[in-house]
Amino acid sequence: HAALSLRYVLCEVVSEDPRCRQCIEDRTLGLAVRDAIARVHGDYGLACCSISFTVKYLNAYTGTVLLRCRKDSYRLLCSALPFVRYLESRAQCYPCFLNTLHVGGTIRTCQKFLIQYNRTQLLRLLQNCTTEEERQCIQKSVLSCSLTEEQSQSGGEEEDDGTE
């Protein structure tokens, strides 16, 4: 039987409320995305997207999210993401939105994109520094970044024919 073609959607959670990122959990985010799909595409869209849908990676500190779905339903998923308007946690609602950064065929392509994206974001931060102390603080955080954990986790991922 043929290997299942998957797509990985890399997003970031954007919110004015700093408590929003602290409350993010896989389950909460998955439910919010499923709810948005159901509102936009109905039961049929939800059923199509639910096959193989999962929150593959979530970093509450950076707000980075990696969603996995089948290749034939990733457009339904992506078109519903703008309708995620809040995340609910412990009876609290936090207004936010999901910014889609990249859609890839493998986790590795999403990692490569994220590294490049973070570099450009950090360069913007460095350009906006007003004091030397701010500049040194950002440079120190850049140097402390490590990719060893992500590289070891991506070893057993499903391969696909690239990106769309």
mmCIF file of C-alpha atoms in Angstrom:
data_model
loop_
_atom_site.group_PDB
_atom_site.id
_atom_site.type_symbol
_atom_site.label_atom_id
_atom_site.label_comp_id
_atom_site.label_asym_id
_atom_site.label_seq_id
_atom_site.Cartn_x
_atom_site.Cartn_y
_atom_site.Cartn_z
ATOM 1 C CA HIS A 1 0.000 0.000 0.000
ATOM 2 C CA ALA A 2 1.263 3.477 -0.899
ATOM 3 C CA ALA A 3 2.727 5.795 1.716
ATOM 4 C CA LEU A 4 0.349 8.451 2.978
ATOM 5 C CA SER A 5 1.218 11.932 1.669
ATOM 6 C CA LEU A 6 1.278 14.475 4.467
ATOM 7 C CA ARG A 7 1.704 18.215 4.791
ATOM 8 C CA TYR A 8 3.142 20.120 7.722
ATOM 9 C CA VAL A 9 1.800 23.611 8.372
ATOM 10 C CA LEU A 10 4.108 25.873 10.384
ATOM 11 C CA CYS A 11 2.298 28.668 12.246
ATOM 12 C CA GLU A 12 2.907 31.174 14.975
ATOM 13 C CA VAL A 13 0.381 32.189 17.620
ATOM 14 C CA VAL A 14 0.095 35.984 17.688
ATOM 15 C CA SER A 15 -1.563 37.663 20.656
ATOM 16 C CA GLU A 16 -1.496 41.013 22.446
ATOM 17 C CA ASP A 17 -2.001 39.192 25.751
ATOM 18 C CA PRO A 18 1.304 37.762 27.080
ATOM 19 C CA ARG A 19 -0.650 35.157 29.105
ATOM 20 C CA CYS A 20 -1.975 33.610 25.878
ATOM 21 C CA ARG A 21 1.262 31.828 24.974
ATOM 22 C CA GLN A 22 1.652 30.541 28.529
ATOM 23 C CA CYS A 23 -1.728 28.779 28.349
ATOM 24 C CA ILE A 24 -1.180 27.078 24.981
ATOM 25 C CA GLU A 25 -1.448 23.305 25.065
ATOM 26 C CA ASP A 26 -1.591 20.779 22.206
ATOM 27 C CA ARG A 27 -5.147 19.801 23.101
ATOM 28 C CA THR A 28 -6.411 23.401 23.383
ATOM 29 C CA LEU A 29 -4.885 24.391 20.066
ATOM 30 C CA GLY A 30 -6.116 21.235 18.313
ATOM 31 C CA LEU A 31 -9.668 21.863 19.526
ATOM 32 C CA ALA A 32 -9.564 25.518 18.406
ATOM 33 C CA VAL A 33 -8.354 24.508 14.925
ATOM 34 C CA ARG A 34 -10.968 21.735 14.628
ATOM 35 C CA ASP A 35 -13.685 24.179 15.721
ATOM 36 C CA ALA A 36 -12.592 26.692 13.053
ATOM 37 C CA ILE A 37 -12.581 23.975 10.369
ATOM 38 C CA ALA A 38 -16.112 22.905 11.383
ATOM 39 C CA ARG A 39 -17.377 26.522 11.287
ATOM 40 C CA VAL A 40 -15.833 27.227 7.872
ATOM 41 C CA HIS A 41 -16.174 23.887 6.062
ATOM 42 C CA GLY A 42 -18.854 22.027 8.012
ATOM 43 C CA ASP A 43 -18.913 18.347 8.943
ATOM 44 C CA TYR A 44 -17.483 17.206 5.609
ATOM 45 C CA GLY A 45 -14.465 19.541 5.885
ATOM 46 C CA LEU A 46 -13.901 18.541 9.490
ATOM 47 C CA ALA A 47 -14.025 14.841 8.585
ATOM 48 C CA CYS A 48 -11.547 15.333 5.706
ATOM 49 C CA CYS A 49 -9.122 17.317 7.873
ATOM 50 C CA SER A 50 -9.416 15.093 10.955
ATOM 51 C CA ILE A 51 -7.775 12.149 9.185
ATOM 52 C CA SER A 52 -4.099 12.350 10.203
ATOM 53 C CA PHE A 53 -4.569 15.822 11.755
ATOM 54 C CA THR A 54 -2.413 16.424 14.801
ATOM 55 C CA VAL A 55 -0.490 19.145 16.585
ATOM 56 C CA LYS A 56 2.978 17.716 15.886
ATOM 57 C CA TYR A 57 5.026 20.362 17.724
ATOM 58 C CA LEU A 58 4.213 23.260 20.007
ATOM 59 C CA ASN A 59 6.575 25.716 21.664
ATOM 60 C CA ALA A 60 4.579 27.845 24.096
ATOM 61 C CA TYR A 61 7.579 30.120 24.692
ATOM 62 C CA THR A 62 7.953 31.184 21.042
ATOM 63 C CA GLY A 63 4.355 30.507 19.963
ATOM 64 C CA THR A 64 5.583 28.198 17.185
ATOM 65 C CA VAL A 65 3.151 25.472 16.126
ATOM 66 C CA LEU A 66 3.552 22.629 13.633
ATOM 67 C CA LEU A 67 0.322 21.013 12.427
ATOM 68 C CA ARG A 68 0.185 17.801 10.395
ATOM 69 C CA CYS A 69 -2.585 16.812 7.985
ATOM 70 C CA ARG A 70 -3.084 14.800 4.808
ATOM 71 C CA LYS A 71 -1.855 16.384 1.600
ATOM 72 C CA ASP A 72 -5.291 16.278 -0.004
ATOM 73 C CA SER A 73 -6.865 18.310 2.827
ATOM 74 C CA TYR A 74 -4.154 20.853 3.728
ATOM 75 C CA ARG A 75 -5.912 23.608 1.738
ATOM 76 C CA LEU A 76 -9.056 23.101 3.848
ATOM 77 C CA LEU A 77 -6.928 23.337 6.992
ATOM 78 C CA CYS A 78 -5.024 26.443 5.854
ATOM 79 C CA SER A 79 -8.185 28.251 4.768
ATOM 80 C CA ALA A 80 -9.730 27.689 8.220
ATOM 81 C CA LEU A 81 -6.705 28.879 10.264
ATOM 82 C CA PRO A 82 -7.563 32.616 9.974
ATOM 83 C CA PHE A 83 -10.833 31.815 11.754
ATOM 84 C CA VAL A 84 -9.052 30.748 14.949
ATOM 85 C CA ARG A 85 -9.698 33.939 16.926
ATOM 86 C CA TYR A 86 -9.030 32.858 20.491
ATOM 87 C CA LEU A 87 -7.626 30.053 22.614
ATOM 88 C CA GLU A 88 -9.466 28.846 25.678
ATOM 89 C CA SER A 89 -7.699 27.561 28.765
ATOM 90 C CA ARG A 90 -8.911 27.074 32.337
ATOM 91 C CA ALA A 91 -12.185 28.925 31.609
ATOM 92 C CA GLN A 92 -10.236 31.922 30.244
ATOM 93 C CA CYS A 93 -10.417 33.145 26.641
ATOM 94 C CA TYR A 94 -7.321 34.693 25.089
ATOM 95 C CA PRO A 95 -7.810 36.585 21.801
ATOM 96 C CA CYS A 96 -5.191 35.604 19.226
ATOM 97 C CA PHE A 97 -4.688 34.544 15.627
ATOM 98 C CA LEU A 98 -2.566 31.971 13.830
ATOM 99 C CA ASN A 99 -0.092 33.339 11.299
ATOM 100 C CA THR A 100 0.794 30.656 8.727
ATOM 101 C CA LEU A 101 4.533 30.824 8.044
ATOM 102 C CA HIS A 102 5.197 27.814 5.807
ATOM 103 C CA VAL A 103 3.668 24.645 4.366
ATOM 104 C CA GLY A 104 6.087 21.774 3.781
ATOM 105 C CA GLY A 105 6.152 18.122 2.840
ATOM 106 C CA THR A 106 8.500 17.168 5.680
ATOM 107 C CA ILE A 107 9.285 18.315 9.197
ATOM 108 C CA ARG A 108 12.838 19.010 8.039
ATOM 109 C CA THR A 109 11.757 21.566 5.394
ATOM 110 C CA CYS A 110 9.709 23.350 8.056
ATOM 111 C CA GLN A 111 12.726 23.346 10.414
ATOM 112 C CA LYS A 112 14.951 24.827 7.712
ATOM 113 C CA PHE A 113 12.373 27.526 6.999
ATOM 114 C CA LEU A 114 11.995 28.291 10.716
ATOM 115 C CA ILE A 115 15.759 28.704 11.176
ATOM 116 C CA GLN A 116 15.877 31.209 8.296
ATOM 117 C CA TYR A 117 12.737 32.998 9.536
ATOM 118 C CA ASN A 118 14.149 33.323 13.067
ATOM 119 C CA ARG A 119 17.411 34.712 11.667
ATOM 120 C CA THR A 120 15.581 37.472 9.810
ATOM 121 C CA GLN A 121 13.435 38.246 12.865
ATOM 122 C CA LEU A 122 16.560 38.523 15.045
ATOM 123 C CA LEU A 123 18.259 40.775 12.483
ATOM 124 C CA ARG A 124 15.205 43.061 12.621
ATOM 125 C CA LEU A 125 15.459 43.128 16.404
ATOM 126 C CA LEU A 126 19.158 43.993 16.215
ATOM 127 C CA GLN A 127 18.455 46.856 13.794
ATOM 128 C CA ASN A 128 15.844 48.283 16.169
ATOM 129 C CA CYS A 129 18.141 48.243 19.217
ATOM 130 C CA THR A 130 18.583 51.652 20.819
ATOM 131 C CA THR A 131 21.326 50.790 23.320
ATOM 132 C CA GLU A 132 24.462 48.667 23.206
ATOM 133 C CA GLU A 133 23.133 46.689 26.184
ATOM 134 C CA GLU A 134 20.016 45.649 24.197
ATOM 135 C CA ARG A 135 22.209 44.675 21.243
ATOM 136 C CA GLN A 136 24.478 42.485 23.417
ATOM 137 C CA CYS A 137 21.471 40.849 25.075
ATOM 138 C CA ILE A 138 19.985 39.835 21.699
ATOM 139 C CA GLN A 139 23.355 38.649 20.363
ATOM 140 C CA LYS A 140 23.810 36.504 23.495
ATOM 141 C CA SER A 141 20.387 34.898 22.974
ATOM 142 C CA VAL A 142 21.247 34.182 19.332
ATOM 143 C CA LEU A 143 24.491 32.463 20.327
ATOM 144 C CA SER A 144 22.735 30.344 22.967
ATOM 145 C CA CYS A 145 20.361 28.794 20.412
ATOM 146 C CA SER A 146 20.906 25.098 19.735
ATOM 147 C CA LEU A 147 19.480 22.817 17.048
ATOM 148 C CA THR A 148 20.671 19.470 18.392
ATOM 149 C CA GLU A 149 17.321 18.530 19.941
ATOM 150 C CA GLU A 150 15.261 19.272 16.802
ATOM 151 C CA GLN A 151 17.698 17.439 14.531
ATOM 152 C CA SER A 152 17.598 14.272 16.622
ATOM 153 C CA GLN A 153 13.777 14.321 16.773
ATOM 154 C CA SER A 154 13.308 14.597 13.008
ATOM 155 C CA GLY A 155 15.163 11.376 12.183
ATOM 156 C CA GLY A 156 12.061 9.178 11.922
ATOM 157 C CA GLU A 157 9.774 11.496 9.989
ATOM 158 C CA GLU A 158 7.765 10.560 6.941
ATOM 159 C CA GLU A 159 9.344 11.654 3.658
ATOM 160 C CA ASP A 160 7.368 13.247 0.863
ATOM 161 C CA ASP A 161 7.929 14.855 -2.519
ATOM 162 C CA GLY A 162 8.753 18.353 -1.254
ATOM 163 C CA THR A 163 6.684 21.475 -0.796
ATOM 164 C CA GLU A 164 3.788 23.119 -2.555
#
